[in-house]
Amino acid sequence: MPEQRLRPKLKVRRIALDTGRENIAVISRHSRALRPEVFRGFSRVELTNSNGTRSMLATLLITDDDTLVDAEELGLAEPAFRRFAYPTGSLVSVTPAKPPESLEAVRSKILGHTLDAEDVTAIINDIAHFRYSDMEIAAFLVGSASFMTSSELLALTRAMAEAGTKLRWDRPIVADKHCIGGIPGNRTSMVVVPIVAAHGLTIPKTSSRAITSPAGTADTMEVLARVDIGIDEMREIVHAYHGCLVWGGRVNLSPADDILISVERPLGIDTREQMVASIMSKKLAAGATHLLIDIPSGPAAKVTTAIEAMRLRKLFEFVGDHFGIAVEVVTTDGREPVGRGIGPVLEARDVMAVLSNEPNAPRDLREKSLRLAAHLLEYDPKIRGGTGYARASELLDSGAALKQMQRIIDAQGPSNCNNDLGILTVDIRAAGDGVVESIDCLRLNRLARIAGAPIDKGAGILVLKKTGDRVEKDEPLYRIYACEHPEFELAAAAANAQSGYEIDGPLGPAASPQ
């Protein structure tokens, strides 16, 4: 009986509520096993199964709705129910949770102290196992944003890589590429991977889904094929076809990184050190031996100056050298979108147009992809120096890259997503005659998301005019696609207020929908 009072037990009930990443538990205000007025003082509780073999931290909520959970039940929202993996109706005990011990290191970092590798590892392990609240994660991010030493950067990269799956390939060269993002379209990976794989180099590309952009590589590839692929199947595809384009979240690469990103983006925290640790931890976990980093630079890009790009390049090289990854960094033009499509379906169409050598395929996407592929191909000892571009062009022009992409698509299997292009459209038109002087990449990304991308894969923007193009009054600059009326109306109104285009200088609103 004393044990029953110390560790009261409730029956698990599954609640059809998606709480994102948060573990949420719910008890009734009329709970018989617990006294809600006591637990109200604790934001976090520890759940333990009946035999003590499984435990989990969760945020506790109290409800007055007895239809949600009754007095003898503990409700678990979908993410918590999935992670706890204990059947409905099973008994669990609920106790106030002790704060993770690693929080002391977070407090130390906030006070300006340098953390050792053990402290960093403990923090990342607790984050990866969902022991931190968003507030506690934010505290770690803010403390780290004030300063991060080179030793802390290396410790953070290693800890994030080792917190999840680590892939290893029986190949001397495992190529990979990564763009730091921020540029609409720019779906070069989906052209580069089949070119490199067609040559015979191994390039197991794991990609992310969009967080604040209208599409990640995984979102766009999902238009063409399934990307939710496990490790064993991924290995089979890579061994058979030298490459793949899959969602990294399924293979659990650097899981703490995804959690950190989801908290830091709303806070606007994106330091060079955190960016490098994020990218390099995933490449280290993915087993890359040779890595190409694409840093777009431009007024509306993440990196706006050559000096910023150089500093970032040196950080990538420093971490790569430490972990034995051959890192090459290229700075590319980030002043405007790459390709014409912004959003999964439109971007996938650009990719397939380039691979199919269609006459109207976006030239900028083709050219950038060839140049990036050339860098990776020259990692092959059999390729003579300076001939990588010619080899990449040969593989693309001959159709070998398209055939390899089709093999990868067939191996990954068909996607179950609705991939129809949105039927609601509006053209955003020039307010006057002139030349397109600049395009705000960040604004176009936001407009495409307002239109519904990437949740609605057929939503997005088709770019009709690029920087330097001459336009006449009322000539379309771009076309917005949407699948639902509310998003369509919001996107049209937002584009009317600020189109993202400047024509012949700041002349007020540059465009209006018609």
Short mmCIF file of C-alpha atoms in Angstrom, two decimals:
data_model
loop_
_atom_site.label_atom_id
_atom_site.label_comp_id
_atom_site.label_asym_id
_atom_site.label_seq_id
_atom_site.Cartn_x
_atom_site.Cartn_y
_atom_site.Cartn_z
CA MET A 1 0.00 0.00 0.00
CA PRO A 2 2.73 2.58 0.77
CA GLU A 3 4.24 1.86 -2.65
CA GLN A 4 0.81 2.35 -4.22
CA ARG A 5 0.55 5.79 -2.60
CA LEU A 6 4.07 6.75 -3.65
CA ARG A 7 3.68 5.51 -7.20
CA PRO A 8 -0.04 5.72 -8.10
CA LYS A 9 -1.08 3.80 -11.19
CA LEU A 10 -3.41 4.73 -14.02
CA LYS A 11 -4.57 2.93 -17.15
CA VAL A 12 -3.07 4.11 -20.44
CA ARG A 13 -5.48 5.67 -22.91
CA ARG A 14 -4.47 6.75 -26.39
CA ILE A 15 -5.58 10.27 -27.35
CA ALA A 16 -5.87 11.17 -31.02
CA LEU A 17 -3.92 14.38 -30.65
CA ASP A 18 -0.78 15.27 -32.61
CA THR A 19 1.46 17.30 -30.29
CA GLY A 20 4.40 17.41 -32.66
CA ARG A 21 7.59 16.54 -30.86
CA GLU A 22 6.25 17.04 -27.31
CA ASN A 23 5.40 14.13 -25.02
CA ILE A 24 2.04 15.12 -23.54
CA ALA A 25 0.18 13.22 -20.79
CA VAL A 26 -3.32 14.14 -19.62
CA ILE A 27 -5.12 13.34 -16.37
CA SER A 28 -8.63 14.17 -15.22
CA ARG A 29 -9.14 16.83 -12.57
CA HIS A 30 -11.20 14.15 -10.82
CA SER A 31 -8.41 11.58 -10.89
CA ARG A 32 -8.70 9.02 -8.10
CA ALA A 33 -5.12 7.78 -8.16
CA LEU A 34 -3.49 11.20 -8.39
CA ARG A 35 -4.19 14.55 -6.78
CA PRO A 36 -4.12 17.03 -9.68
CA GLU A 37 -3.74 19.99 -7.34
CA VAL A 38 -0.42 18.48 -6.20
CA PHE A 39 0.85 17.67 -9.69
CA ARG A 40 -0.16 21.10 -10.96
CA GLY A 41 3.07 22.38 -9.47
CA PHE A 42 5.13 20.05 -11.68
CA SER A 43 5.31 20.75 -15.40
CA ARG A 44 7.05 17.42 -16.09
CA VAL A 45 6.28 13.92 -14.84
CA GLU A 46 7.92 10.53 -15.23
CA LEU A 47 5.87 7.61 -16.51
CA THR A 48 6.96 4.07 -15.62
CA ASN A 49 5.41 0.79 -16.77
CA SER A 50 4.20 -1.81 -14.27
CA ASN A 51 7.42 -3.85 -14.18
CA GLY A 52 9.74 -0.85 -14.22
CA THR A 53 11.44 -1.69 -17.52
CA ARG A 54 10.33 1.41 -19.43
CA SER A 55 10.10 5.05 -18.43
CA MET A 56 9.52 8.37 -20.18
CA LEU A 57 9.30 12.05 -19.29
CA ALA A 58 6.20 13.96 -20.34
CA THR A 59 4.52 17.31 -19.84
CA LEU A 60 1.39 16.86 -17.72
CA LEU A 61 -1.90 18.55 -18.56
CA ILE A 62 -5.09 18.47 -16.49
CA THR A 63 -8.53 18.28 -18.14
CA ASP A 64 -12.09 18.88 -16.96
CA ASP A 65 -13.44 16.84 -19.88
CA ASP A 66 -14.18 13.35 -18.53
CA THR A 67 -14.86 12.11 -22.07
CA LEU A 68 -11.20 12.69 -22.91
CA VAL A 69 -9.87 10.67 -19.96
CA ASP A 70 -11.78 9.36 -16.97
CA ALA A 71 -10.72 9.41 -13.34
CA GLU A 72 -8.74 6.18 -13.60
CA GLU A 73 -6.95 6.88 -16.87
CA LEU A 74 -3.80 8.58 -18.10
CA GLY A 75 -4.14 9.95 -21.62
CA LEU A 76 -1.13 9.90 -23.93
CA ALA A 77 -1.10 12.03 -27.07
CA GLU A 78 0.01 10.26 -30.25
CA PRO A 79 3.78 11.03 -30.06
CA ALA A 80 3.98 10.01 -26.37
CA PHE A 81 1.90 6.87 -26.96
CA ARG A 82 4.14 5.85 -29.86
CA ARG A 83 7.37 6.43 -27.94
CA PHE A 84 6.20 4.80 -24.70
CA ALA A 85 5.06 1.77 -26.74
CA TYR A 86 2.83 0.35 -24.02
CA PRO A 87 -0.64 -1.06 -24.81
CA THR A 88 -3.91 0.75 -24.12
CA GLY A 89 -5.31 -0.28 -20.74
CA SER A 90 -1.90 -1.13 -19.25
CA LEU A 91 -1.06 0.27 -15.82
CA VAL A 92 1.59 2.98 -15.48
CA SER A 93 2.84 4.92 -12.51
CA VAL A 94 3.20 8.69 -12.54
CA THR A 95 5.65 10.63 -10.39
CA PRO A 96 7.09 14.15 -10.49
CA ALA A 97 10.12 14.11 -12.78
CA LYS A 98 13.59 15.00 -11.63
CA PRO A 99 15.26 17.57 -13.90
CA PRO A 100 17.94 16.00 -16.14
CA GLU A 101 21.35 16.29 -14.52
CA SER A 102 22.76 17.77 -17.73
CA LEU A 103 20.74 20.96 -17.10
CA GLU A 104 23.51 22.00 -14.72
CA ALA A 105 25.81 22.16 -17.74
CA VAL A 106 23.25 24.29 -19.58
CA ARG A 107 23.19 26.74 -16.66
CA SER A 108 26.97 26.79 -16.71
CA LYS A 109 26.95 27.62 -20.44
CA ILE A 110 24.46 30.45 -19.89
CA LEU A 111 26.84 31.89 -17.29
CA GLY A 112 29.60 31.98 -19.90
CA HIS A 113 31.58 28.87 -19.07
CA THR A 114 33.07 26.47 -21.62
CA LEU A 115 31.62 22.95 -21.61
CA ASP A 116 33.72 19.82 -21.86
CA ALA A 117 32.91 16.94 -24.21
CA GLU A 118 31.17 14.93 -21.47
CA ASP A 119 28.82 17.83 -20.69
CA VAL A 120 27.93 18.33 -24.35
CA THR A 121 27.34 14.60 -24.84
CA ALA A 122 25.04 14.43 -21.81
CA ILE A 123 22.99 17.38 -23.04
CA ILE A 124 22.59 15.95 -26.55
CA ASN A 125 21.67 12.48 -25.26
CA ASP A 126 18.96 13.95 -23.03
CA ILE A 127 17.61 16.05 -25.91
CA ALA A 128 17.60 13.04 -28.25
CA HIS A 129 15.64 11.05 -25.65
CA PHE A 130 13.04 13.84 -25.25
CA ARG A 131 14.04 14.64 -21.67
CA TYR A 132 14.20 18.39 -22.33
CA SER A 133 11.26 20.76 -22.69
CA ASP A 134 11.31 23.33 -25.48
CA MET A 135 12.18 25.99 -22.91
CA GLU A 136 15.20 24.01 -21.74
CA ILE A 137 16.34 23.39 -25.34
CA ALA A 138 15.98 27.11 -26.03
CA ALA A 139 18.14 27.87 -22.99
CA PHE A 140 20.91 25.63 -24.36
CA LEU A 141 20.67 27.21 -27.81
CA VAL A 142 20.74 30.77 -26.50
CA GLY A 143 23.67 29.98 -24.22
CA SER A 144 25.58 28.37 -27.10
CA ALA A 145 24.77 31.23 -29.47
CA SER A 146 26.66 33.71 -27.27
CA PHE A 147 29.91 31.85 -27.93
CA MET A 148 31.12 28.39 -28.85
CA THR A 149 34.74 27.29 -28.74
CA SER A 150 36.31 25.04 -31.36
CA SER A 151 36.43 22.17 -28.86
CA GLU A 152 32.73 22.62 -28.10
CA LEU A 153 31.95 22.64 -31.84
CA LEU A 154 33.75 19.33 -32.30
CA ALA A 155 32.10 17.83 -29.22
CA LEU A 156 28.66 18.95 -30.39
CA THR A 157 29.20 17.49 -33.86
CA ARG A 158 30.37 14.16 -32.48
CA ALA A 159 27.64 13.94 -29.83
CA MET A 160 24.87 14.61 -32.36
CA ALA A 161 26.28 12.06 -34.82
CA GLU A 162 26.57 9.36 -32.16
CA ALA A 163 23.10 9.95 -30.70
CA GLY A 164 21.47 8.17 -33.64
CA THR A 165 22.20 5.70 -36.44
CA LYS A 166 25.69 5.63 -37.94
CA LEU A 167 25.92 4.26 -41.47
CA ARG A 168 29.04 2.61 -42.82
CA TRP A 169 29.67 1.68 -46.44
CA ASP A 170 32.16 -0.82 -47.83
CA ARG A 171 33.45 1.69 -50.37
CA PRO A 172 36.68 3.77 -50.42
CA ILE A 173 34.82 6.86 -51.65
CA VAL A 174 31.37 7.79 -50.36
CA ALA A 175 30.39 11.12 -51.88
CA ASP A 176 27.80 13.55 -50.54
CA LYS A 177 26.73 17.12 -51.12
CA HIS A 178 24.82 19.65 -49.08
CA CYS A 179 23.50 23.15 -49.70
CA ILE A 180 23.06 25.34 -46.63
CA GLY A 181 19.70 26.43 -48.08
CA GLY A 182 17.73 29.64 -48.30
CA ILE A 183 17.43 29.78 -52.09
CA PRO A 184 14.05 28.95 -53.72
CA GLY A 185 14.12 25.99 -56.10
CA ASN A 186 17.79 25.03 -56.20
CA ARG A 187 16.98 21.31 -56.33
CA THR A 188 20.45 20.39 -57.56
CA SER A 189 20.82 17.23 -55.45
CA MET A 190 18.17 15.48 -57.52
CA VAL A 191 20.23 16.09 -60.65
CA VAL A 192 23.67 15.59 -59.11
CA VAL A 193 22.89 12.23 -57.44
CA PRO A 194 21.88 10.37 -60.63
CA ILE A 195 24.85 11.87 -62.53
CA VAL A 196 27.34 10.75 -59.88
CA ALA A 197 25.64 7.37 -59.41
CA ALA A 198 25.59 6.79 -63.17
CA HIS A 199 29.36 7.28 -63.18
CA GLY A 200 29.69 4.59 -60.50
CA LEU A 201 30.59 6.60 -57.39
CA THR A 202 28.59 5.86 -54.23
CA ILE A 203 26.34 8.74 -53.17
CA PRO A 204 23.75 7.71 -50.54
CA LYS A 205 21.87 11.00 -50.24
CA THR A 206 19.80 11.46 -47.10
CA SER A 207 17.81 14.67 -47.12
CA SER A 208 15.53 16.64 -44.84
CA ARG A 209 11.96 17.77 -45.11
CA ALA A 210 11.17 21.47 -45.16
CA ILE A 211 11.01 23.29 -41.84
CA THR A 212 10.65 26.93 -42.91
CA SER A 213 11.09 26.58 -46.71
CA PRO A 214 8.46 25.56 -49.30
CA ALA A 215 10.24 22.25 -49.99
CA GLY A 216 13.15 20.14 -48.84
CA THR A 217 14.83 17.65 -51.13
CA ALA A 218 12.87 14.84 -49.45
CA ASP A 219 9.57 16.67 -50.09
CA THR A 220 10.38 17.11 -53.78
CA MET A 221 11.71 13.58 -54.27
CA GLU A 222 8.50 12.28 -52.69
CA VAL A 223 6.64 13.60 -55.73
CA LEU A 224 8.53 11.01 -57.80
CA ALA A 225 9.14 8.15 -55.36
CA ARG A 226 8.82 6.92 -51.80
CA VAL A 227 11.40 8.50 -49.46
CA ASP A 228 10.30 6.95 -46.14
CA ILE A 229 12.81 4.12 -46.40
CA GLY A 230 14.53 2.11 -43.67
CA ILE A 231 18.23 1.40 -43.32
CA ASP A 232 18.24 -2.14 -44.75
CA GLU A 233 16.26 -1.16 -47.83
CA MET A 234 18.42 1.92 -48.28
CA ARG A 235 21.55 -0.24 -48.25
CA GLU A 236 20.10 -2.56 -50.89
CA ILE A 237 19.25 0.36 -53.18
CA VAL A 238 22.67 1.96 -52.81
CA HIS A 239 24.54 -1.29 -53.40
CA ALA A 240 22.47 -1.95 -56.53
CA TYR A 241 22.37 1.56 -58.03
CA HIS A 242 25.20 3.47 -56.24
CA GLY A 243 22.82 6.12 -54.89
CA CYS A 244 19.48 7.03 -53.36
CA LEU A 245 17.43 10.07 -52.37
CA VAL A 246 15.70 9.29 -49.08
CA TRP A 247 14.38 11.07 -46.00
CA GLY A 248 17.03 11.18 -43.29
CA GLY A 249 14.44 11.22 -40.51
CA ARG A 250 13.47 7.61 -41.17
CA VAL A 251 17.01 6.32 -40.80
CA ASN A 252 17.43 8.33 -37.57
CA LEU A 253 20.57 10.25 -38.49
CA SER A 254 21.52 12.82 -35.83
CA PRO A 255 18.01 12.89 -34.26
CA ALA A 256 18.93 15.59 -31.74
CA ASP A 257 19.70 17.94 -34.64
CA ASP A 258 16.12 17.87 -35.91
CA ILE A 259 14.90 18.72 -32.42
CA LEU A 260 17.35 21.60 -32.06
CA ILE A 261 16.40 22.99 -35.49
CA SER A 262 12.68 22.97 -34.69
CA VAL A 263 13.35 25.16 -31.62
CA GLU A 264 16.05 27.45 -33.01
CA ARG A 265 14.21 28.46 -36.19
CA PRO A 266 11.29 30.25 -34.43
CA LEU A 267 13.85 31.96 -32.18
CA GLY A 268 15.83 33.16 -35.20
CA ILE A 269 19.00 31.50 -33.90
CA ASP A 270 21.27 30.21 -36.65
CA THR A 271 24.90 30.74 -35.73
CA ARG A 272 27.74 29.54 -37.94
CA GLU A 273 28.86 27.03 -35.33
CA GLN A 274 25.41 25.51 -34.85
CA MET A 275 24.90 25.32 -38.62
CA VAL A 276 28.21 23.55 -39.16
CA ALA A 277 27.61 21.11 -36.28
CA SER A 278 24.13 20.36 -37.65
CA ILE A 279 25.31 19.60 -41.19
CA MET A 280 28.53 17.81 -40.32
CA SER A 281 26.92 15.59 -37.68
CA LYS A 282 24.53 14.22 -40.29
CA LYS A 283 27.28 13.69 -42.86
CA LEU A 284 29.47 11.99 -40.24
CA ALA A 285 26.56 9.74 -39.28
CA ALA A 286 25.78 9.03 -42.95
CA GLY A 287 29.31 7.68 -43.51
CA ALA A 288 30.45 10.28 -46.05
CA THR A 289 34.16 10.32 -46.90
CA HIS A 290 34.05 13.18 -49.42
CA LEU A 291 31.66 16.10 -48.99
CA LEU A 292 30.82 19.07 -51.21
CA ILE A 293 29.22 22.07 -49.45
CA ASP A 294 27.28 24.64 -51.49
CA ILE A 295 27.09 28.11 -49.88
CA PRO A 296 24.79 30.42 -51.85
CA SER A 297 25.64 34.06 -51.23
CA GLY A 298 23.35 36.99 -51.93
CA PRO A 299 21.36 39.86 -50.37
CA ALA A 300 18.44 37.63 -49.29
CA ALA A 301 20.46 34.42 -48.76
CA LYS A 302 21.62 33.03 -45.41
CA VAL A 303 25.13 34.22 -46.25
CA THR A 304 25.21 37.75 -47.61
CA THR A 305 28.92 38.57 -48.03
CA ALA A 306 32.12 36.95 -49.26
CA ILE A 307 33.69 37.38 -45.81
CA GLU A 308 30.83 35.46 -44.17
CA ALA A 309 31.18 32.71 -46.78
CA MET A 310 34.94 32.46 -46.14
CA ARG A 311 34.46 32.16 -42.36
CA LEU A 312 31.84 29.48 -42.83
CA ARG A 313 34.07 27.63 -45.30
CA LYS A 314 36.91 27.52 -42.79
CA LEU A 315 34.63 26.09 -40.09
CA PHE A 316 33.46 23.31 -42.42
CA GLU A 317 37.05 22.50 -43.35
CA PHE A 318 38.14 22.50 -39.70
CA VAL A 319 35.45 20.02 -38.66
CA GLY A 320 35.95 17.89 -41.77
CA ASP A 321 39.69 17.63 -41.14
CA HIS A 322 39.12 16.58 -37.53
CA PHE A 323 36.74 13.77 -38.46
CA GLY A 324 38.59 12.62 -41.58
CA ILE A 325 36.04 13.87 -44.12
CA ALA A 326 37.45 15.51 -47.26
CA VAL A 327 35.42 18.72 -47.42
CA GLU A 328 35.26 21.03 -50.41
CA VAL A 329 33.24 24.25 -50.18
CA VAL A 330 31.96 26.25 -53.15
CA THR A 331 30.28 29.64 -52.99
CA THR A 332 27.48 30.04 -55.53
CA ASP A 333 25.16 32.80 -56.73
CA GLY A 334 22.32 33.24 -54.23
CA ARG A 335 20.75 36.39 -55.65
CA GLU A 336 17.71 34.71 -57.20
CA PRO A 337 15.84 31.39 -57.39
CA VAL A 338 17.48 28.47 -59.18
CA GLY A 339 15.11 26.87 -61.67
CA ARG A 340 11.56 28.05 -62.24
CA GLY A 341 9.59 26.00 -59.72
CA ILE A 342 9.20 26.72 -56.01
CA GLY A 343 7.30 23.95 -54.21
CA PRO A 344 7.55 20.13 -54.48
CA VAL A 345 5.63 19.41 -57.70
CA LEU A 346 7.00 22.40 -59.59
CA GLU A 347 10.56 21.65 -58.47
CA ALA A 348 10.21 17.98 -59.46
CA ARG A 349 9.12 19.07 -62.92
CA ASP A 350 12.25 21.22 -63.24
CA VAL A 351 14.45 18.29 -62.18
CA MET A 352 12.94 15.87 -64.66
CA ALA A 353 13.10 18.48 -67.44
CA VAL A 354 16.85 18.85 -66.85
CA LEU A 355 17.46 15.09 -66.64
CA SER A 356 15.37 14.55 -69.79
CA ASN A 357 17.30 17.26 -71.68
CA GLU A 358 14.09 19.06 -72.58
CA PRO A 359 14.69 22.21 -74.67
CA ASN A 360 12.86 24.42 -72.18
CA ALA A 361 14.56 22.96 -69.08
CA PRO A 362 15.86 25.63 -66.67
CA ARG A 363 19.38 26.45 -67.81
CA ASP A 364 20.52 27.73 -64.42
CA LEU A 365 19.50 24.51 -62.66
CA ARG A 366 21.22 22.43 -65.34
CA GLU A 367 24.44 24.45 -65.27
CA LYS A 368 24.73 24.61 -61.49
CA SER A 369 24.03 20.88 -61.17
CA LEU A 370 26.72 20.06 -63.75
CA ARG A 371 29.29 22.18 -61.96
CA LEU A 372 28.53 20.60 -58.58
CA ALA A 373 28.54 17.10 -60.06
CA ALA A 374 31.91 17.88 -61.68
CA HIS A 375 33.46 18.55 -58.25
CA LEU A 376 32.22 15.20 -56.94
CA LEU A 377 33.27 13.23 -60.03
CA GLU A 378 36.82 14.50 -59.69
CA TYR A 379 37.08 12.62 -56.39
CA ASP A 380 37.35 9.52 -58.60
CA PRO A 381 41.08 8.79 -59.02
CA LYS A 382 40.38 7.55 -62.56
CA ILE A 383 39.10 10.97 -63.66
CA ARG A 384 41.81 13.29 -64.94
CA GLY A 385 41.95 16.68 -63.26
CA GLY A 386 39.74 19.27 -64.91
CA THR A 387 37.60 16.76 -66.84
CA GLY A 388 34.83 16.37 -64.27
CA TYR A 389 32.53 18.85 -66.01
CA ALA A 390 32.92 17.14 -69.37
CA ARG A 391 32.15 13.77 -67.77
CA ALA A 392 29.09 15.15 -65.98
CA SER A 393 27.83 16.69 -69.24
CA GLU A 394 28.37 13.41 -71.07
CA LEU A 395 26.33 11.47 -68.48
CA LEU A 396 23.52 14.02 -68.61
CA ASP A 397 23.43 14.55 -72.38
CA SER A 398 23.57 10.83 -73.18
CA GLY A 399 20.55 10.04 -71.00
CA ALA A 400 22.62 7.90 -68.60
CA ALA A 401 21.72 10.15 -65.66
CA LEU A 402 18.01 9.97 -66.51
CA LYS A 403 18.16 6.16 -66.70
CA GLN A 404 19.94 6.03 -63.35
CA MET A 405 17.35 8.33 -61.79
CA GLN A 406 14.58 6.09 -63.11
CA ARG A 407 16.30 3.03 -61.61
CA ILE A 408 16.50 4.80 -58.24
CA ILE A 409 12.85 5.87 -58.49
CA ASP A 410 11.75 2.31 -59.34
CA ALA A 411 13.84 0.87 -56.50
CA GLN A 412 12.43 3.28 -53.93
CA GLY A 413 8.90 2.59 -55.13
CA PRO A 414 5.93 4.80 -55.90
CA SER A 415 4.88 7.62 -53.62
CA ASN A 416 1.43 7.60 -52.01
CA CYS A 417 1.18 11.41 -52.00
CA ASN A 418 -1.26 13.48 -54.01
CA ASN A 419 1.08 15.05 -56.51
CA ASP A 420 -1.38 17.03 -58.64
CA LEU A 421 -0.46 20.62 -59.39
CA GLY A 422 -2.74 23.13 -57.66
CA ILE A 423 -5.70 24.22 -59.78
CA LEU A 424 -6.05 27.66 -58.19
CA THR A 425 -3.70 30.09 -59.92
CA VAL A 426 -3.02 33.80 -60.11
CA ASP A 427 -0.39 35.69 -62.10
CA ILE A 428 1.54 38.38 -60.26
CA ARG A 429 2.17 41.12 -62.81
CA ALA A 430 4.64 43.97 -63.23
CA ALA A 431 3.36 47.38 -62.12
CA GLY A 432 5.31 49.11 -64.89
CA ASP A 433 7.89 48.79 -67.65
CA GLY A 434 11.53 48.17 -66.79
CA VAL A 435 14.16 45.58 -65.95
CA VAL A 436 13.98 43.15 -63.02
CA GLU A 437 16.63 44.57 -60.71
CA SER A 438 16.38 42.11 -57.80
CA ILE A 439 14.33 39.23 -56.42
CA ASP A 440 13.81 38.70 -52.70
CA CYS A 441 14.38 34.96 -52.26
CA LEU A 442 13.10 34.97 -48.69
CA ARG A 443 9.86 36.66 -49.78
CA LEU A 444 9.19 34.12 -52.55
CA ASN A 445 9.82 31.28 -50.10
CA ARG A 446 7.28 32.77 -47.70
CA LEU A 447 4.70 33.30 -50.43
CA ALA A 448 5.04 29.69 -51.59
CA ARG A 449 4.52 28.48 -48.01
CA ILE A 450 1.49 30.74 -47.59
CA ALA A 451 0.10 29.13 -50.75
CA GLY A 452 0.32 25.75 -49.01
CA ALA A 453 3.72 24.26 -49.85
CA PRO A 454 5.08 21.79 -48.85
CA ILE A 455 2.00 20.32 -47.12
CA ASP A 456 0.13 20.70 -50.39
CA LYS A 457 2.76 19.39 -52.79
CA GLY A 458 1.04 21.01 -55.76
CA ALA A 459 1.20 24.47 -54.21
CA GLY A 460 3.98 26.92 -54.91
CA ILE A 461 5.28 29.47 -57.39
CA LEU A 462 6.31 29.25 -61.04
CA VAL A 463 8.94 31.94 -61.70
CA LEU A 464 8.48 33.55 -65.11
CA LYS A 465 11.02 36.39 -64.93
CA LYS A 466 14.56 36.42 -63.54
CA THR A 467 17.02 39.18 -62.65
CA GLY A 468 18.00 41.21 -65.72
CA ASP A 469 14.88 40.32 -67.71
CA ARG A 470 13.04 43.22 -69.32
CA VAL A 471 9.33 43.39 -68.54
CA GLU A 472 6.38 45.45 -69.66
CA LYS A 473 3.54 46.69 -67.51
CA ASP A 474 1.07 43.90 -66.63
CA GLU A 475 3.46 41.20 -67.86
CA PRO A 476 3.47 38.19 -65.48
CA LEU A 477 6.46 37.94 -63.13
CA TYR A 478 5.41 34.66 -61.52
CA ARG A 479 2.36 32.46 -61.05
CA ILE A 480 1.06 31.29 -57.69
CA TYR A 481 -0.45 27.80 -57.45
CA ALA A 482 -2.64 26.68 -54.54
CA CYS A 483 -4.83 23.70 -53.76
CA GLU A 484 -7.19 25.29 -51.23
CA HIS A 485 -9.11 28.60 -51.38
CA PRO A 486 -8.02 30.04 -47.97
CA GLU A 487 -4.32 29.59 -48.78
CA PHE A 488 -4.87 30.89 -52.30
CA GLU A 489 -6.51 34.09 -51.09
CA LEU A 490 -3.87 34.67 -48.41
CA ALA A 491 -1.00 34.16 -50.87
CA ALA A 492 -2.55 36.46 -53.49
CA ALA A 493 -3.11 39.19 -50.90
CA ALA A 494 0.43 38.81 -49.54
CA ALA A 495 1.95 39.00 -53.03
CA ASN A 496 -0.12 42.09 -53.77
CA ALA A 497 1.22 43.76 -50.64
CA GLN A 498 4.84 42.82 -51.38
CA SER A 499 5.74 40.85 -54.48
CA GLY A 500 9.45 40.36 -53.76
CA TYR A 501 10.43 41.90 -57.12
CA GLU A 502 12.13 45.26 -57.70
CA ILE A 503 11.91 46.67 -61.20
CA ASP A 504 14.25 49.52 -62.14
CA GLY A 505 14.70 50.36 -58.44
CA PRO A 506 12.27 50.93 -55.55
CA LEU A 507 9.13 52.21 -57.30
CA GLY A 508 6.65 51.13 -54.65
CA PRO A 509 4.57 47.98 -55.08
CA ALA A 510 6.14 46.16 -58.00
CA ALA A 511 3.26 43.92 -58.86
CA SER A 512 -0.39 43.15 -58.31
CA PRO A 513 -2.50 40.02 -58.89
CA GLN A 514 -5.02 39.97 -61.70
#
